[in-house]
Short mmCIF file of C-alpha atoms and ligand atoms in Angstrom, two decimals:
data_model
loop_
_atom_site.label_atom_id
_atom_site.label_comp_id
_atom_site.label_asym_id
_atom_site.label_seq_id
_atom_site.Cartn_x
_atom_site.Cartn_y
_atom_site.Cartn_z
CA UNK A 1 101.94 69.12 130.12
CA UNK A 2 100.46 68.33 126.71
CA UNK A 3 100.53 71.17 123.79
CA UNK A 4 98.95 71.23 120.73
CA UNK A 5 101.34 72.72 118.32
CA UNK A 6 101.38 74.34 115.07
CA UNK A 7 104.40 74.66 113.33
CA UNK A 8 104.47 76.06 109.58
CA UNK A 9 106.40 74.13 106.61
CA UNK A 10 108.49 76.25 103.79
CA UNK A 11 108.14 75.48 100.63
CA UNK A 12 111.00 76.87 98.19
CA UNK A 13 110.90 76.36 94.31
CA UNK A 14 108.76 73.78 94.87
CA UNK A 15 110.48 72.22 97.25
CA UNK A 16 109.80 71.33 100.94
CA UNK A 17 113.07 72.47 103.09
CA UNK A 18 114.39 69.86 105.31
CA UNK A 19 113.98 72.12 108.52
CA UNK A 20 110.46 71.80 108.14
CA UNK A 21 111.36 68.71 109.24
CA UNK A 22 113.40 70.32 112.15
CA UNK A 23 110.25 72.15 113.15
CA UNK A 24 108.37 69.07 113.72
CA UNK A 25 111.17 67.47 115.40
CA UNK A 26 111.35 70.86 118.11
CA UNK A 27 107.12 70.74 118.96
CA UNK A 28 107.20 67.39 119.42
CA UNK A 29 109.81 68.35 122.34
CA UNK A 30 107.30 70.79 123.65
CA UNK A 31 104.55 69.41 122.68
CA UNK A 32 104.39 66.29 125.16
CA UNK A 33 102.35 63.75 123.30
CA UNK A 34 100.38 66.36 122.42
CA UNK A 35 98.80 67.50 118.56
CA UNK A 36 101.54 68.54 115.94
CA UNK A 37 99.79 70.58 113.14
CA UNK A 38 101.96 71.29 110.51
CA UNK A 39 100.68 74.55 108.00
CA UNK A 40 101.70 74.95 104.65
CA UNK A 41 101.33 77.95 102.66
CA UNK A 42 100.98 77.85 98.39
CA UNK A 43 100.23 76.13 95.69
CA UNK A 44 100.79 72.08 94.61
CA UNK A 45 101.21 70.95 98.54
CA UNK A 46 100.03 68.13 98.66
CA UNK A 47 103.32 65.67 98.28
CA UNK A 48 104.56 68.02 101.52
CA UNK A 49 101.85 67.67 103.42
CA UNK A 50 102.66 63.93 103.36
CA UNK A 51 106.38 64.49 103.68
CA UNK A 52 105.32 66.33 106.61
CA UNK A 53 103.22 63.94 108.42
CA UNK A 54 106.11 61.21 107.48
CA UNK A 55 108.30 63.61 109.57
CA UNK A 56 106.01 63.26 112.63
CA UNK A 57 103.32 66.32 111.94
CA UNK A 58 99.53 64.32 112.93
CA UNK A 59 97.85 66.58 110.78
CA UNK A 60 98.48 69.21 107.98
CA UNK A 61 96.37 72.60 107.07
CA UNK A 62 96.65 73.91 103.73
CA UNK A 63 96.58 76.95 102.67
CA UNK A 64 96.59 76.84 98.57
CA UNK A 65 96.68 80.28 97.22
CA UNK A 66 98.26 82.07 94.41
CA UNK A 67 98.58 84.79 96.44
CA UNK A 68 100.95 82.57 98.88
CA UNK A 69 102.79 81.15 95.97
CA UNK A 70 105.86 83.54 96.60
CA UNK A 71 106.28 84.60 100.25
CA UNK A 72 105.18 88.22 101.31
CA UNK A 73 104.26 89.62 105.17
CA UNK A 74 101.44 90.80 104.41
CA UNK A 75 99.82 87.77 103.00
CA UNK A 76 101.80 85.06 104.34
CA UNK A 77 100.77 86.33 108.32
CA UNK A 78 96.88 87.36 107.40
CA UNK A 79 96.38 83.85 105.93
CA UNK A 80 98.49 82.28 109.60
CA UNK A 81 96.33 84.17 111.73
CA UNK A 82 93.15 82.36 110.18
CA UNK A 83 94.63 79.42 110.55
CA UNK A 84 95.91 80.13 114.73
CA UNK A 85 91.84 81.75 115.05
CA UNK A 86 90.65 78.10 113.64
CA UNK A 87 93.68 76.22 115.94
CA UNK A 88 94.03 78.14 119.08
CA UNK A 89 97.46 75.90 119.67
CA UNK A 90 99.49 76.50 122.80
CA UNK A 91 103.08 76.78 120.56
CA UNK A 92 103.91 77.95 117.50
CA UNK A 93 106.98 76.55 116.06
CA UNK A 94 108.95 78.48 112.67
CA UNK A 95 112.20 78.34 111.47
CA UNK A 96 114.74 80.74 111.78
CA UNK A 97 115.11 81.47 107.91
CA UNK A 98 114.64 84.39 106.42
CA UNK A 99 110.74 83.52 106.21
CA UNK A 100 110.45 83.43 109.02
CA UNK A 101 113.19 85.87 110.96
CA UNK A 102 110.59 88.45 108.76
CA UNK A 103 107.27 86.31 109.35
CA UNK A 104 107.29 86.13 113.30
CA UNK A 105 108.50 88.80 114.80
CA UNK A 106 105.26 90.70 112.94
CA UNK A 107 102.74 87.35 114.02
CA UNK A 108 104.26 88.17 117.73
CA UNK A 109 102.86 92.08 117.25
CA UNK A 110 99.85 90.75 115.93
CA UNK A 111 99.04 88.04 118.96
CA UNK A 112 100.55 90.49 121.15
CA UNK A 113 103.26 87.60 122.02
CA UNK A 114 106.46 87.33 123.40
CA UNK A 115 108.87 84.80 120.57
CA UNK A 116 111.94 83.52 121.13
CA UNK A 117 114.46 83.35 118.38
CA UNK A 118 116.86 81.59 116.55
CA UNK A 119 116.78 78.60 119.50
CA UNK A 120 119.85 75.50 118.77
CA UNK A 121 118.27 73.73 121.87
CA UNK A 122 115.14 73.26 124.12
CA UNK A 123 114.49 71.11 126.76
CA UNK A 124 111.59 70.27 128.53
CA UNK A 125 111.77 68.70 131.66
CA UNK A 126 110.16 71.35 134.13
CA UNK A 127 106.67 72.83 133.62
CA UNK A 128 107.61 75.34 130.68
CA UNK A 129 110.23 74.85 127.67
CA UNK A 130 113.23 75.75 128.24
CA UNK A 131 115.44 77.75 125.08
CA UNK A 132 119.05 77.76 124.40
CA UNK A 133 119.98 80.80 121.90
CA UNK A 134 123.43 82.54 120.82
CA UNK A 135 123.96 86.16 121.73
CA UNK A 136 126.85 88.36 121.71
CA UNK A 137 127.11 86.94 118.09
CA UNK A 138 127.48 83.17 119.23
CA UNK A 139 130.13 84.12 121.77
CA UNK A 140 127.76 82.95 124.56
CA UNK A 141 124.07 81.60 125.07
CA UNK A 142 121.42 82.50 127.11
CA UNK A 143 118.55 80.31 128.04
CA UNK A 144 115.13 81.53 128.11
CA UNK A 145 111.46 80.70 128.90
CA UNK A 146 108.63 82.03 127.79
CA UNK A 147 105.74 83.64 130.19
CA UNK A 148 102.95 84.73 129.83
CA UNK A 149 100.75 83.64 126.25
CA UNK A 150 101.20 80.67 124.01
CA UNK A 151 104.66 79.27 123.58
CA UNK A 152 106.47 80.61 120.33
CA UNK A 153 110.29 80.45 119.14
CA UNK A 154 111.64 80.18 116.06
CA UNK A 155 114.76 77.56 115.35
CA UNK A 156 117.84 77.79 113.62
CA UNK A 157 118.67 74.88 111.24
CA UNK A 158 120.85 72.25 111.25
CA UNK A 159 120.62 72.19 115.39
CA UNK A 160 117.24 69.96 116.05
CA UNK A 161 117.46 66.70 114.34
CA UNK A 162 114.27 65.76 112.25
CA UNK A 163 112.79 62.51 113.61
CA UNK A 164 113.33 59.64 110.85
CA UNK A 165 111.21 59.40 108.02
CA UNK A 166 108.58 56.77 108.53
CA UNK A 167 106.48 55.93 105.21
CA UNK A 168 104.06 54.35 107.29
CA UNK A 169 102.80 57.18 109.38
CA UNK A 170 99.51 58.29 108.70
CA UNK A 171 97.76 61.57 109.30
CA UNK A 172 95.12 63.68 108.05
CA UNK A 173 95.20 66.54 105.66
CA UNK A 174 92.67 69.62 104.99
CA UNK A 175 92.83 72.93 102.62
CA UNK A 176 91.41 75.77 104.06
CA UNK A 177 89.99 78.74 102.75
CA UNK A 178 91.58 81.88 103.81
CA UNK A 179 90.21 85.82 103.18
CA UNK A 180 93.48 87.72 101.79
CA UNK A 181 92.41 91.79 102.09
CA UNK A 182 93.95 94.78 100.97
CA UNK A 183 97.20 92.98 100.44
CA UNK A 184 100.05 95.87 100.37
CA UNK A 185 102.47 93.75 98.24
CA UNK A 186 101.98 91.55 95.24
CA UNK A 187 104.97 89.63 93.30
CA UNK A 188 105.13 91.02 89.93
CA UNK A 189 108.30 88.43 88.98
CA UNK A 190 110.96 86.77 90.51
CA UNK A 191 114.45 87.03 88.97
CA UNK A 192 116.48 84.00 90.21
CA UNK A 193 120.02 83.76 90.64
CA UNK A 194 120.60 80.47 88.65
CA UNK A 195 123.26 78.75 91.35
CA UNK A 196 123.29 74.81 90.74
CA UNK A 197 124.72 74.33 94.16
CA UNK A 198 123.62 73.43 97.51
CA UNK A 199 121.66 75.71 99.55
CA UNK A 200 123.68 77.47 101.92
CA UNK A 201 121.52 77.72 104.90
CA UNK A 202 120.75 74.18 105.13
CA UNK A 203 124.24 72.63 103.55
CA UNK A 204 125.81 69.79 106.08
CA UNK A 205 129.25 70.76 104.55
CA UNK A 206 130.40 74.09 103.28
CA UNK A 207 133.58 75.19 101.86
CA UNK A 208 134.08 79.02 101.68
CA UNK A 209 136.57 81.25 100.48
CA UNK A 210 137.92 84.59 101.65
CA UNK A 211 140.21 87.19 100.44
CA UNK A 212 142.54 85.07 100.18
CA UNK A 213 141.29 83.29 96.92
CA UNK A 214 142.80 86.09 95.50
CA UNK A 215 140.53 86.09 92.22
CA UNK A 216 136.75 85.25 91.30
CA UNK A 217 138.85 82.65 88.94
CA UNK A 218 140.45 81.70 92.64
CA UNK A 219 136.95 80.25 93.64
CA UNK A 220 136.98 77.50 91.18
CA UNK A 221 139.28 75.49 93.31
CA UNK A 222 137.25 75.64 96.03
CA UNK A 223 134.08 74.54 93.55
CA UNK A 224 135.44 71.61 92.69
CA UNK A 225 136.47 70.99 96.36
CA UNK A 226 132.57 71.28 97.00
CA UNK A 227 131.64 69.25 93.91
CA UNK A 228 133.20 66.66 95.42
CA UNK A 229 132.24 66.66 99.09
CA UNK A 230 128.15 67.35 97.61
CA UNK A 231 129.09 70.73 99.71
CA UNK A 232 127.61 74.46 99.14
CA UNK A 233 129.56 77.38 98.41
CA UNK A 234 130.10 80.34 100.82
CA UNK A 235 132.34 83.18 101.64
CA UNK A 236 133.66 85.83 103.72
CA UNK A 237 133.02 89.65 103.30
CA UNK A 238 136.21 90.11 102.32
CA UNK A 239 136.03 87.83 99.17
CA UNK A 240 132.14 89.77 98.40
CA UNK A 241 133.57 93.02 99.34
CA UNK A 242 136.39 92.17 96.21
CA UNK A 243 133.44 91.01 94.17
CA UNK A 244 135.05 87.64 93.92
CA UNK A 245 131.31 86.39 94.35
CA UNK A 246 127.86 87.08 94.96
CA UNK A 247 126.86 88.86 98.58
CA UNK A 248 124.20 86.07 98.46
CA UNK A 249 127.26 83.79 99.92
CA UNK A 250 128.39 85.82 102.30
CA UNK A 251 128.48 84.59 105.98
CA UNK A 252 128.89 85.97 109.11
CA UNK A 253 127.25 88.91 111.27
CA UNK A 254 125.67 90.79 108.29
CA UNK A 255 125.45 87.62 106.16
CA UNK A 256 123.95 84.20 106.53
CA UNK A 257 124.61 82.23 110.35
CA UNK A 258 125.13 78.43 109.68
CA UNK A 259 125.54 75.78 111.52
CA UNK A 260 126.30 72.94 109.07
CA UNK A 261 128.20 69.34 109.94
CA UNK A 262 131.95 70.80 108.65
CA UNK A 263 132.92 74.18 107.57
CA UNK A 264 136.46 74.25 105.33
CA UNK A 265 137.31 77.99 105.82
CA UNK A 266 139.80 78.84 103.11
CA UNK A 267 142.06 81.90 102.98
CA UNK A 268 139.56 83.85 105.67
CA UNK A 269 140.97 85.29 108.61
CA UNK A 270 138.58 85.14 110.83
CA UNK A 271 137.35 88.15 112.01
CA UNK A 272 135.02 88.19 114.81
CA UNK A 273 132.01 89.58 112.52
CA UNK A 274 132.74 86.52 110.01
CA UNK A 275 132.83 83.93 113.43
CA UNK A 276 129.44 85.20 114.15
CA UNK A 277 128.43 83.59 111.04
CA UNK A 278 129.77 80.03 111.25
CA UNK A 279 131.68 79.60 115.02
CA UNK A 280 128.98 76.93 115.71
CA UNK A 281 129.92 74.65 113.12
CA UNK A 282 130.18 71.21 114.34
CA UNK A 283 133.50 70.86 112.89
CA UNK A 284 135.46 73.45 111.51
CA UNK A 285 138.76 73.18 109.13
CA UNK A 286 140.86 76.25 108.87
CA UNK A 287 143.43 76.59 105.46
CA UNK A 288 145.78 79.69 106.09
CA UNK A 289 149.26 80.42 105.10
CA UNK A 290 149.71 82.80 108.12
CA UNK A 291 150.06 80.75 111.17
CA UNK A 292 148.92 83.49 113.21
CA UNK A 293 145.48 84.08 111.86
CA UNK A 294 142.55 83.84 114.21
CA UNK A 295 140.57 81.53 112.22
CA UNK A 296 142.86 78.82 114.07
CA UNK A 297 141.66 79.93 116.95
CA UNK A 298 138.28 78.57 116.37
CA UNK A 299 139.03 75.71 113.68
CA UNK A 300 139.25 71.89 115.21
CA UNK A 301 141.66 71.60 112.58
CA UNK A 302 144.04 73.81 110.90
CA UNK A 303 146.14 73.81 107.73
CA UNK A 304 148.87 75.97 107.47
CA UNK A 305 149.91 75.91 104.08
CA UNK A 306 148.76 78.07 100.55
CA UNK A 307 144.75 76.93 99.73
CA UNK A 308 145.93 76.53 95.74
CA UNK A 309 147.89 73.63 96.76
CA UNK A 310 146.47 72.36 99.88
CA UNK A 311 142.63 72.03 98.01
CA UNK A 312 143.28 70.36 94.83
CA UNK A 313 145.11 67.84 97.48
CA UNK A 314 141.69 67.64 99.01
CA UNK A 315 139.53 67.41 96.45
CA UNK A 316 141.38 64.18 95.11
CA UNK A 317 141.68 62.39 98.20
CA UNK A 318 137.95 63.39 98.39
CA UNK A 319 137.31 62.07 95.30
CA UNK A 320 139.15 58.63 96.12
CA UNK A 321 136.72 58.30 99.30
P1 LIG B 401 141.27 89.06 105.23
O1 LIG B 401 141.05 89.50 106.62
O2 LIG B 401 142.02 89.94 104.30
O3 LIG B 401 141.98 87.64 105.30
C1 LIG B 401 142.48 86.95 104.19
C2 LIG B 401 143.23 85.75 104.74
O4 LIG B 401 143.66 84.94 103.67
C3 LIG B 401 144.48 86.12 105.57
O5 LIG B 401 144.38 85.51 106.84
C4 LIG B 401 145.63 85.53 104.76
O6 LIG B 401 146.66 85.00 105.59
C5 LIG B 401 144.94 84.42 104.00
N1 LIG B 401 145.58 84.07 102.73
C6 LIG B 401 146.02 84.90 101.74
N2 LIG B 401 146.49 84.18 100.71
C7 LIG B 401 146.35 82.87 101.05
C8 LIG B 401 146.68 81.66 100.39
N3 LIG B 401 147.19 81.63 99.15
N4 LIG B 401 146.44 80.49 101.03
C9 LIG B 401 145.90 80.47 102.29
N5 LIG B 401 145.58 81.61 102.96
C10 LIG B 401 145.80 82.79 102.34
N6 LIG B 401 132.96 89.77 107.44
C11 LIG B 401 132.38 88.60 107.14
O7 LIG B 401 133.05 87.65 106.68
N7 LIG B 401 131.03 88.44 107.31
C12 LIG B 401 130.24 89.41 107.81
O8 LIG B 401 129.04 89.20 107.92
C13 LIG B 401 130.83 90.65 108.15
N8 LIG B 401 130.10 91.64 108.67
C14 LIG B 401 130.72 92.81 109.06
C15 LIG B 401 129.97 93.80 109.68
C16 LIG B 401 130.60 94.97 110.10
C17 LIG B 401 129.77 96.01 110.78
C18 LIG B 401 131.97 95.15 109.87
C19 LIG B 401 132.66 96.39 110.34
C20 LIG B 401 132.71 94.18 109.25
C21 LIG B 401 132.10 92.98 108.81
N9 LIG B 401 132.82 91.99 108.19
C22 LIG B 401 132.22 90.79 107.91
C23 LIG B 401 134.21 92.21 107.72
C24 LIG B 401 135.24 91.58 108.63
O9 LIG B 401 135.59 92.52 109.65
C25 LIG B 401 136.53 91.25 107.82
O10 LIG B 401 136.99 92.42 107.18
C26 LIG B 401 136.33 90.17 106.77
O11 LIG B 401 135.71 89.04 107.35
C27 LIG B 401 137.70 89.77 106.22
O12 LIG B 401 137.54 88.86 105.18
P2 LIG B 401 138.70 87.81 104.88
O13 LIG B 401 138.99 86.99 106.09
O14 LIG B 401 138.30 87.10 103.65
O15 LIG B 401 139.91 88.76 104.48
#
């Protein structure tokens, strides 16, 4: 059955995040050979409108507003549901990022919708989409279809490949006007954390520390580690909890879920609420001195040995690769 699909782009510092891509990549699935309208939401979008259509969207709605410059609920889903009036699509595609885990849920209320979250797989082979998602924090999935309404799910990243890039693809590209009312929340500022890393969420590698780093000094192996594998930086509870780091890296039931390419797990135990966090990594590597510890459990490989010798061994054969 052919759908017309609308899935919505996010733009961060400037900067068009890959699953975007990943959103195109999961309407297409539903969508059948039919319409992919990508929406964007801002100011400057023009260069990711293309990227967008290079990606596989046929055609892109802008929305440039000051007002959308920094995301907010309130604006971000009065200015979508002008859009969905003007579209009337059969899906609705987001990603599962902290847009839009917030945005989503409250377009659902609004279109009096069911959604289905934080999907790693869909298939499509019988009349409606079929969604794989993690519950019990990743310790089992369910799958799910949709009934009555439009079709609407959001996707975690890193689990729906984007289609290549193809310069050549052409599409079309419109602004729209939108009416923004009695908006409850403006951005005065925004004070940014100045991290020259990777970005966590989307990072294909990751290297994160626990309590076992010891130190926020003890991180700095681990940084260079990352330096040299192009890899972001994360961490366990425990090593926030000891203010080693930021909370901002912390992964796992009450932190960030990723699901990057390889996960180096450093001097983290691996308690259940930090699996929930990172368990579907494609590949994870486990470094802990106690044999014993249940991060082996769920690691394809494991290290025993002490991190402070076995990463700077790392990071140079890294470095020689
Ligand atoms: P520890 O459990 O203390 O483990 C440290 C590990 O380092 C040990 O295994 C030790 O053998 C090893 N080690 C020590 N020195 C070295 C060395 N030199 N070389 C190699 N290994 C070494 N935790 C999360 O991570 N994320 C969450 O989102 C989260 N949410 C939670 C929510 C709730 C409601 C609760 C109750 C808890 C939550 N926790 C979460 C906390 C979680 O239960 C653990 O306490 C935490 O994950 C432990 O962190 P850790 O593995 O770094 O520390």
């Amino acid at each position: 059955m052919t759908r017309k699909m609308l899935v919505v782009g996010e733009v961060k510092d400037n900067t068009l995040r890959h699953v975007s891509f990943e959103t195109i990549a999961a309407a297409m699935k539903i969508a059948d050979g039919g319409e992919i309208v990508g929406v964007l939401f801002g100011e400057n979008l023009t260069s990711h409108a293309k990227a967008m259509i290079h990606y596989g969207a046929d055609r892109i709605i802008t929305v440039e507003r000051e007002e959308l410059a920094d995301y907010t609920t309130d604006a971000y889903s009065q200015a979508f549901l002008q859009v969905y009036e003007q579209e009337q699509p059969n899906g609705i595609i987001l990603a599962h990022t902290s847009v839009g885990k917030d945005l989503a849920p409250r377009l659902a209320a609004k279109l009096n919708n069911g959604l289905v979250s934080d999907v790693v797989a869909i298939e499509n082979d019988s009349e409606k989409p079929v969604f794989t998602r993690p519950i019990y924090s990743g310790k089992a999935f369910e799958k799910k279809t949709m009934g009555e309404g439009i079709i609407f799910a959001t996707i975690r990243p890193n689990n729906i490949p984007a289609l290549t890039e193809d310069l050549s693809r052409t599409g079309t590209m419109t602004n729209m006007d939108v009416e923004l009312k009695d908006l409850r929340t403006t951005i005065k500022e925004v004070v940014k954390k100045t991290t020259d890393g990777v970005d966590l969420a989307e990072a294909n590698i990751i290297v994160a520390g626990g309590r076992g780093v010891k130190s926020a000094e003890g991180f700095k192996p681990l940084e260079q580690l990352a330096d040299a594998l192009g890899a972001a930086i994360g961490a366990s509870r425990g090593a926030c909890d000891a203010e080693y780091c930021e909370y901002s890296l912390q992964i796992g039931q009450t932190g960030k879920v990723v699901t990057p390419d390889l996960y180096i797990a450093a001097g983290i135990s691996g308690a259940i609420q930090h699996l929930a966090g990172m368990s579907n990594a494609k590949v994870i590597v486990a470094i802990n001195k106690d044999p014993e510890a249940p991060i082996f459990d769920v690691a394809d490989y494991g290290i025993v040995g002490d991190l402070f010798e076995v990463i700077p061994m790392l990071t140079e054969e890294c470095k020689n690769v």
